Coordinates of C-alpha atoms and ligand atoms in Angstrom, one line a residue:
X74 CA 2.4 -32.9 21.9
X75 CA 6.1 -32.3 22.5
X76 CA 6.4 -29.9 24.6
X77 CA 9.3 -26.8 24.7
X78 CA 9.5 -25.2 27.4
X79 CA 7.7 -25.5 30.9
X80 CA 6.8 -21.8 32.8
X81 CA 6.3 -22.5 35.7
X82 CA 6.4 -20.3 39.0
X83 CA 4.5 -18.0 37.0
X84 CA 1.8 -15.3 38.9
X85 CA -0.5 -15.5 35.5
X86 CA -3.1 -12.8 34.3
X87 CA -4.6 -15.2 31.2
X88 CA -6.9 -12.3 30.8
X89 CA -10.0 -14.9 30.0
X90 CA -13.0 -13.9 30.9
X91 CA -14.2 -15.4 33.7
X92 CA -14.9 -16.3 37.6
X93 CA -11.6 -14.8 38.2
X94 CA -10.8 -11.1 37.8
X95 CA -8.2 -10.5 35.1
X96 CA -8.4 -14.2 34.7
X97 CA -6.0 -15.0 37.5
X98 CA -4.1 -18.5 38.4
X99 CA -1.9 -17.5 40.7
X100 CA 0.2 -20.9 40.6
X101 CA 0.1 -21.5 37.6
X102 CA 2.8 -23.3 34.2
X103 CA 1.9 -22.4 30.9
X104 CA 3.2 -25.1 28.4
X105 CA 4.1 -23.9 25.2
X106 CA 4.8 -25.9 21.9
X107 CA 7.1 -24.2 18.8
X108 CA 4.8 -20.6 18.9
X109 CA 1.6 -22.2 20.3
X110 CA 0.2 -21.7 24.3
X111 CA -0.4 -25.9 24.2
X112 CA -1.3 -25.6 27.8
X113 CA -1.9 -23.5 30.8
X114 CA -3.3 -24.1 34.3
X115 CA -2.0 -24.6 38.3
X116 CA 1.0 -25.8 38.0
X117 CA 0.5 -28.6 39.8
X118 CA -1.5 -30.3 37.1
X119 CA 0.9 -29.5 34.6
X120 CA 2.1 -32.0 32.2
X121 CA 5.7 -34.0 33.3
X122 CA 7.1 -34.3 29.0
X123 CA 9.0 -31.1 28.4
X124 CA 12.1 -30.2 26.9
X125 CA 12.9 -27.6 29.2
X126 CA 11.5 -25.7 32.6
X127 CA 12.4 -21.8 33.0
X128 CA 10.8 -21.1 36.5
X129 CA 9.9 -17.1 36.9
X130 CA 10.2 -17.4 40.3
X131 CA 7.1 -16.0 41.4
X132 CA 6.5 -12.5 38.9
X133 CA 3.5 -11.5 37.0
X134 CA 3.2 -12.8 33.3
X135 CA 0.5 -11.1 30.7
X136 CA -0.4 -11.6 27.4
X137 CA 2.2 -9.3 25.3
X138 CA 0.9 -6.2 24.9
X139 CA -0.8 -5.0 21.4
X140 CA -0.8 -1.6 21.0
X141 CA -3.8 -1.5 18.2
X142 CA -3.6 2.3 17.3
X143 CA -0.5 4.1 15.4
X144 CA 1.0 6.5 13.2
X145 CA 4.7 6.1 14.0
X146 CA 6.0 6.1 10.7
X147 CA 7.1 9.5 10.0
X148 CA 9.1 11.7 9.0
X149 CA 9.9 15.9 10.6
X150 CA 8.6 17.5 14.1
X151 CA 5.7 18.7 14.8
X152 CA 7.1 20.8 17.8
X153 CA 5.7 24.4 16.6
X154 CA 2.4 23.4 16.8
X155 CA 3.0 22.7 19.9
X156 CA 3.4 25.5 21.4
X157 CA 0.3 27.7 19.1
X158 CA -2.0 25.3 20.9
X159 CA 0.1 26.1 24.4
X160 CA -0.6 29.7 22.7
X161 CA -4.6 29.3 22.3
X162 CA -5.0 28.1 19.4
X163 CA -6.3 24.8 18.3
X164 CA -5.7 21.7 16.6
X165 CA -8.5 21.5 13.6
X166 CA -7.3 25.8 13.7
X167 CA -3.7 24.5 12.2
X168 CA -5.1 22.3 10.3
X169 CA -7.2 24.6 8.3
X170 CA -3.6 26.2 8.4
X171 CA -1.8 24.4 6.7
X172 CA 0.1 23.3 9.4
X173 CA -0.9 19.8 11.3
X174 CA -0.5 16.0 8.9
X175 CA 0.2 18.5 6.6
X176 CA 3.1 18.8 8.2
X177 CA 3.9 15.5 8.9
X178 CA 3.2 15.0 5.1
X179 CA 5.4 17.7 3.6
X180 CA 8.4 16.2 5.3
X181 CA 7.2 12.2 4.8
X182 CA 7.8 12.4 1.1
X183 CA 10.5 13.6 1.0
X184 CA 12.5 10.4 3.1
X185 CA 12.7 6.7 2.1
X186 CA 11.7 4.2 3.2
X187 CA 15.0 3.0 5.1
X188 CA 15.1 6.5 6.9
X189 CA 11.2 6.5 7.4
X190 CA 12.0 2.2 8.7
X191 CA 14.4 4.1 10.6
X192 CA 12.9 6.5 13.0
X193 CA 10.6 3.6 13.5
X194 CA 12.4 1.5 15.0
X195 CA 12.9 4.2 17.8
X196 CA 10.5 3.9 18.6
X197 CA 8.6 0.5 18.3
X198 CA 11.5 0.0 20.6
X199 CA 9.9 2.5 23.6
X200 CA 6.7 0.3 22.5
X201 CA 8.5 -2.8 23.2
X202 CA 10.4 -2.5 26.9
X203 CA 6.8 -1.3 27.7
X204 CA 5.8 -4.7 27.0
X205 CA 4.7 -4.2 23.7
X206 CA 4.5 -7.9 21.3
X207 CA 2.4 -6.1 18.5
X208 CA 2.1 -2.5 17.1
X209 CA -0.5 -1.8 14.4
X210 CA 0.6 1.3 11.5
X211 CA -0.8 3.7 9.5
X212 CA -0.4 4.5 7.1
X213 CA -1.2 8.3 6.3
X214 CA 1.6 10.9 5.7
X215 CA 1.9 9.6 1.7
X216 CA -0.9 11.0 -0.1
X217 CA 0.3 9.8 -2.8
X218 CA 0.2 6.3 -4.5
X219 CA 4.0 5.8 -3.9
X220 CA 4.5 7.2 -0.8
X221 CA 1.5 5.3 0.7
X222 CA 3.3 2.9 -0.5
X223 CA 6.9 3.6 0.8
X224 CA 5.0 4.0 4.2
X225 CA 3.6 1.0 4.4
X226 CA 6.8 -0.9 3.4
X227 CA 9.1 1.2 6.2
X228 CA 6.1 0.0 9.3
X229 CA 6.9 -3.5 7.4
X230 CA 10.9 -3.0 7.6
X231 CA 10.4 -2.5 10.7
X232 CA 8.2 -4.5 12.4
X233 CA 11.1 -7.3 10.1
X234 CA 13.8 -5.2 12.5
X235 CA 12.0 -4.9 15.8
X236 CA 11.6 -8.2 15.8
X237 CA 8.0 -7.1 16.5
X238 CA 4.7 -7.7 15.0
X239 CA 3.6 -5.5 13.0
X240 CA -0.1 -5.6 11.6
X241 CA 0.2 -2.2 8.7
X242 CA -3.0 -0.2 7.8
X243 CA -3.6 1.7 4.7
X244 CA -5.0 4.9 6.1
X245 CA -4.6 6.9 2.1
X246 CA -7.4 8.4 3.2
X247 CA -6.5 10.7 6.4
X248 CA -6.6 14.2 4.8
X249 CA -6.3 15.5 1.9
X250 CA -2.7 16.4 0.2
X251 CA -2.5 20.1 -1.3
X252 CA -2.4 18.5 -4.6
X253 CA -6.4 17.2 -4.4
X254 CA -7.5 20.7 -2.5
X255 CA -11.3 21.4 -2.9
X256 CA -11.6 18.0 -4.2
X257 CA -11.6 15.7 -2.2
X258 CA -14.1 13.2 -3.9
X259 CA -11.2 12.6 -6.6
X260 CA -8.3 12.0 -4.5
X261 CA -10.3 9.2 -3.1
X262 CA -11.3 7.7 -7.0
X263 CA -8.3 8.9 -8.0
X264 CA -5.8 7.5 -5.3
X265 CA -7.3 5.9 -1.8
X266 CA -9.6 3.4 -4.0
X267 CA -6.8 2.4 -5.9
X268 CA -4.6 1.8 -3.5
X269 CA -6.8 -0.8 -1.6
X270 CA -7.2 -2.5 -4.8
X271 CA -3.5 -2.1 -4.6
X272 CA -3.1 -3.0 -1.1
X273 CA -5.0 -5.6 -1.2
X274 CA -3.5 -7.9 -3.5
X275 CA 0.1 -7.2 -2.8
X276 CA -0.5 -8.5 0.6
X277 CA 0.7 -4.2 1.9
X278 CA -2.4 -4.0 4.3
X279 CA -4.4 -6.4 6.8
X280 CA -7.2 -3.1 7.2
X281 CA -8.5 0.5 5.6
X282 CA -8.9 3.0 7.9
X283 CA -10.2 6.5 7.5
X284 CA -10.0 10.1 8.3
X285 CA -14.5 10.7 8.9
X286 CA -14.0 15.0 10.0
X287 CA -14.9 17.3 8.9
X288 CA -11.2 18.7 8.9
X289 CA -11.3 15.3 6.6
X290 CA -13.7 13.4 4.6
X291 CA -17.3 12.7 4.2
X292 CA -19.2 10.1 5.5
X293 CA -20.6 9.6 1.8
X294 CA -16.4 9.4 0.8
X295 CA -15.6 7.7 3.9
X296 CA -18.5 5.0 2.4
X297 CA -17.1 4.8 -0.8
X298 CA -13.9 4.1 0.5
X299 CA -15.8 1.7 2.6
X300 CA -17.6 -0.3 -0.5
X301 CA -14.1 -0.7 -2.3
X302 CA -12.2 -2.5 0.6
X303 CA -15.1 -4.4 1.1
X304 CA -14.8 -5.3 -2.2
X305 CA -11.9 -6.4 -1.9
X306 CA -11.3 -8.2 0.8
X307 CA -9.8 -6.0 3.8
X308 CA -12.0 -5.1 7.1
X309 CA -12.5 -1.5 7.3
X310 CA -11.9 0.5 10.6
X311 CA -12.4 4.3 11.6
X312 CA -10.9 7.6 13.2
X313 CA -14.9 8.6 14.4
X314 CA -16.2 12.2 16.0
X315 CA -12.6 12.1 17.6
X316 CA -13.9 16.8 17.4
X317 CA -17.4 16.6 16.0
X318 CA -20.2 13.7 15.8
X319 CA -20.5 12.8 11.9
X320 CA -22.2 9.2 12.3
X321 CA -19.0 7.6 11.6
X322 CA -19.8 4.9 14.6
X323 CA -22.2 4.3 12.9
X324 CA -20.6 4.2 9.6
X325 CA -17.9 2.2 10.8
X326 CA -20.1 -0.2 12.1
X327 CA -22.6 -0.9 9.5
X328 CA -19.7 -3.0 7.7
X329 CA -18.6 -4.1 10.4
X330 CA -15.8 -2.6 11.1
X331 CA -13.2 -3.5 13.3
X332 CA -13.3 -0.9 15.5
X333 CA -14.2 3.1 15.6
X334 CA -11.5 5.1 17.6
X335 CA -11.3 7.7 19.1
X336 CA -15.3 8.4 19.6
X337 CA -15.4 11.4 21.5
X338 CA -18.2 12.8 20.2
X339 CA -20.3 9.6 19.1
X340 CA -24.5 9.6 19.5
X341 CA -26.1 6.6 21.2
X342 CA -27.5 5.4 17.6
X343 CA -23.9 5.5 16.8
X344 CA -23.0 2.8 19.9
X345 CA -26.1 1.4 19.7
X346 CA -24.5 0.3 15.8
X347 CA -21.5 -0.7 17.7
X348 CA -22.9 -2.7 19.7
X349 CA -24.5 -5.0 17.7
X350 CA -22.0 -4.7 14.9
X351 CA -19.3 -5.7 17.8
X352 CA -17.7 -3.3 16.6
X353 CA -14.5 -1.9 19.2
X354 CA -14.4 1.3 20.7
X355 CA -10.9 2.0 20.2
X356 CA -9.7 5.0 23.1
X357 CA -7.1 7.5 22.5
X358 CA -6.7 9.2 25.4
X359 CA -3.4 10.7 24.7
X360 CA -4.8 12.1 21.8
X361 CA -7.6 13.8 23.8
X362 CA -5.1 15.0 26.8
X363 CA -2.7 16.2 23.7
X364 CA -5.6 18.7 22.0
X365 CA -7.0 19.9 25.3
X366 CA -10.2 18.0 24.1
X367 CA -13.0 18.6 26.7
X368 CA -15.4 16.0 25.9
X369 CA -14.5 12.4 26.8
X370 CA -15.6 9.4 24.9
X371 CA -18.6 7.6 26.0
X372 CA -17.4 5.5 28.2
X373 CA -19.5 4.0 31.0
X374 CA -22.7 3.6 28.6
X375 CA -20.1 1.6 26.4
X376 CA -19.7 -0.2 29.4
X377 CA -23.3 -0.3 30.0
X378 CA -23.5 -1.9 26.2
X379 CA -21.3 -4.5 25.5
X380 CA -18.9 -2.8 23.8
X381 CA -15.5 -4.3 23.8
X382 CA -13.3 -1.6 24.5
X383 CA -8.9 -1.0 23.9
X384 CA -6.8 1.7 24.7
X385 CA -3.4 2.2 22.4
X386 CA -1.5 5.2 21.9
X387 CA -2.1 6.5 18.5
X388 CA 1.1 7.5 19.2
X389 CA 2.0 10.4 16.1
X390 CA 4.1 13.9 15.9
X391 CA 0.8 16.0 16.3
X392 CA -2.3 15.0 18.7
X393 CA -0.9 12.1 20.0
X394 CA 3.0 12.6 20.6
X395 CA 3.9 9.3 22.9
X396 CA 5.0 6.0 23.2
X397 CA 4.3 5.0 25.8
X398 CA 1.1 2.4 26.0
X399 CA 1.0 1.7 30.4
X400 CA 0.5 6.1 30.1
X401 CA -2.5 5.7 27.8
X402 CA -3.9 3.3 29.9
X403 CA -3.2 5.4 33.1
X404 CA -5.0 7.9 31.6
X405 CA -7.6 5.8 30.5
X406 CA -8.2 5.1 34.2
X407 CA -8.1 8.8 35.4
X408 CA -9.0 10.6 33.1
X409 CA -12.1 8.1 31.4
X410 CA -12.9 6.1 34.0
X411 CA -11.9 2.6 33.2
X412 CA -11.0 0.2 35.0
X413 CA -7.9 -1.4 35.7
X414 CA -8.9 -4.7 33.9
X415 CA -10.3 -3.2 31.1
X416 CA -7.2 -0.9 31.2
X417 CA -5.1 -4.1 30.6
X418 CA -7.6 -6.2 28.6
X419 CA -7.9 -2.9 26.2
X420 CA -3.5 -3.5 26.1
X421 CA -4.5 -7.3 25.7
X422 CA -7.8 -9.0 24.2
X423 CA -9.4 -6.2 23.5
X424 CA -6.7 -4.6 21.0
X425 CA -6.5 -8.3 19.4
X426 CA -10.2 -8.2 18.2
X427 CA -9.7 -4.5 17.1
X428 CA -7.2 -5.9 15.0
X429 CA -8.9 -9.2 14.4
X430 CA -6.5 -11.1 15.4
X431 CA -8.5 -11.8 18.9
X432 CA -7.8 -16.0 17.9
X433 CA -5.1 -15.9 17.6
X434 CA -3.7 -13.2 20.5
X435 CA -4.2 -11.3 23.6
X436 CA -5.1 -13.9 26.0
X437 CA -3.0 -16.4 27.7
X438 CA -5.0 -19.5 26.2
X439 CA -4.2 -22.9 24.4
X440 CA -4.0 -22.8 21.0
X441 CA -3.1 -18.8 21.0
X442 CA 0.2 -17.4 19.8
X443 CA 2.6 -17.6 22.9
X444 CA 3.4 -13.8 23.0
X445 CA 4.3 -13.2 26.7
X446 CA 5.1 -10.0 29.4
X447 CA 6.8 -11.0 32.2
X448 CA 7.1 -8.4 35.0
X449 CA 8.4 -7.2 38.2
X450 CA 5.4 -6.4 40.0
X451 CA 3.2 -7.1 43.1
X452 CA -0.2 -6.7 41.7
X453 CA -1.7 -6.2 37.9
X454 CA -3.2 -2.7 38.9
X455 CA 1.0 -1.3 40.0
X456 CA 1.4 -2.1 35.7
X457 CA -1.6 1.7 34.8
X458 CA -1.0 2.9 38.5
X459 CA 2.5 4.6 37.6
X460 CA 3.8 6.4 35.1
X461 CA 7.0 6.7 32.9
X462 CA 8.0 3.8 35.4
X463 CA 9.3 -0.2 33.1
X464 CA 8.5 -2.8 35.2
X465 CA 8.8 -5.3 32.4
X466 CA 11.1 -8.6 32.8
X467 CA 11.6 -9.8 30.1
X468 CA 9.1 -10.6 26.7
X469 CA 8.3 -14.5 24.9
X470 CA 7.7 -13.8 21.2
X471 CA 6.1 -16.9 19.5
X472 CA 7.5 -18.4 21.8
X473 CA 11.3 -17.0 21.9
X474 CA 12.6 -14.4 24.5
X475 CA 13.4 -11.8 23.5
Ligands
LIG79 O1 -5.6 9.7 15.8 N1 -7.3 12.1 14.1 C1 -6.3 12.2 12.8 N2 -5.2 11.5 12.7 C2 -4.5 11.2 14.2 C3 -3.7 13.1 14.6 C4 -2.4 12.3 13.5 C5 -1.5 14.1 13.2 O2 -2.0 15.1 13.9 O3 -0.5 13.6 12.9 C6 -5.4 10.9 15.7 O4 -5.2 11.9 16.1
LIG80 FE1 -5.2 8.3 14.5

């Protein structure tokens, strides 16, 4: 195979599980052919025929980071809610009084696709400066057929404008819109399920998500939605057990779901189901921190059970107003007891798995897409130790420097 670029003089944290932490190759080389990694190994064994060579001058290289749970398409502002929480109201109380997600819905319904994409682009750029190459973006602030479709299109548009890979998720079942108050089942049947079918037919979403919680949808409603998603050929994931144990993790695992996200209140039974199904736990410390949650996700037990763990920003205007994946990784370690290696895997290999992209992304391995992040650091742990530092030297996406 013709090699377009041979990257040399690289300290590679391949994130391939094996004998060395981080899958490290100390004096490594990476061959790129088109958009694909065609060879990885020790520099002394590297192929000798290639078009261009590019020395990293001893810099570290990891897979480009992946933020696998965001709500970064939205309009409006929720800083008033922050002040209310500081004054003692809870996230759930604010939601019940018509604030929270409902407030963002009002603003988002007023915005057009171009406005939404422009606002999302700025947030994507902040993630890009930290080495992120792939971002999952959920709908869920439109809650009508048209405005949910507008959000999905805005997510794609922002992705194209940013040069990043965006994986859109349909989250119509995020909140019960005011016109369906008291009729959440009708909202599922009349809006969410038709949207699932349309999104699948038109290729507008890669997965279907829901918010299964006392202040949102019941397990029975979530199940109906998941049955429709499966029938339409779309994988499922779930905002599960964030504020209480609703059996959400067990439910999404039963459907072979990609991920159960938040999982602060997940029971032993839910964890067993996730382990059996290979469902990824997506840990969202920004939301835990921002809403002053005290129940931590059962990280030690998940580790014991071999549940894959990803870490993500949950970037959104209410419960997790953050555009820093490296800060989320730092929080996962300091607040929840992740090791640094787990945190880095959680932003790469396991985040790819949470998106069903583990065959294409998330490690530096032959055959994977050449999405890489190059860093000015001495050790991988520096990535996670610092807050607010951006040690990125540059990104290679689909084999090209950006
Ligand atoms: O992941 N929990 C529900 N959804 C978001 C919150 C969205 C919002 O508050 O606007 C979350 O935390
Ligand atoms: Fe979320």
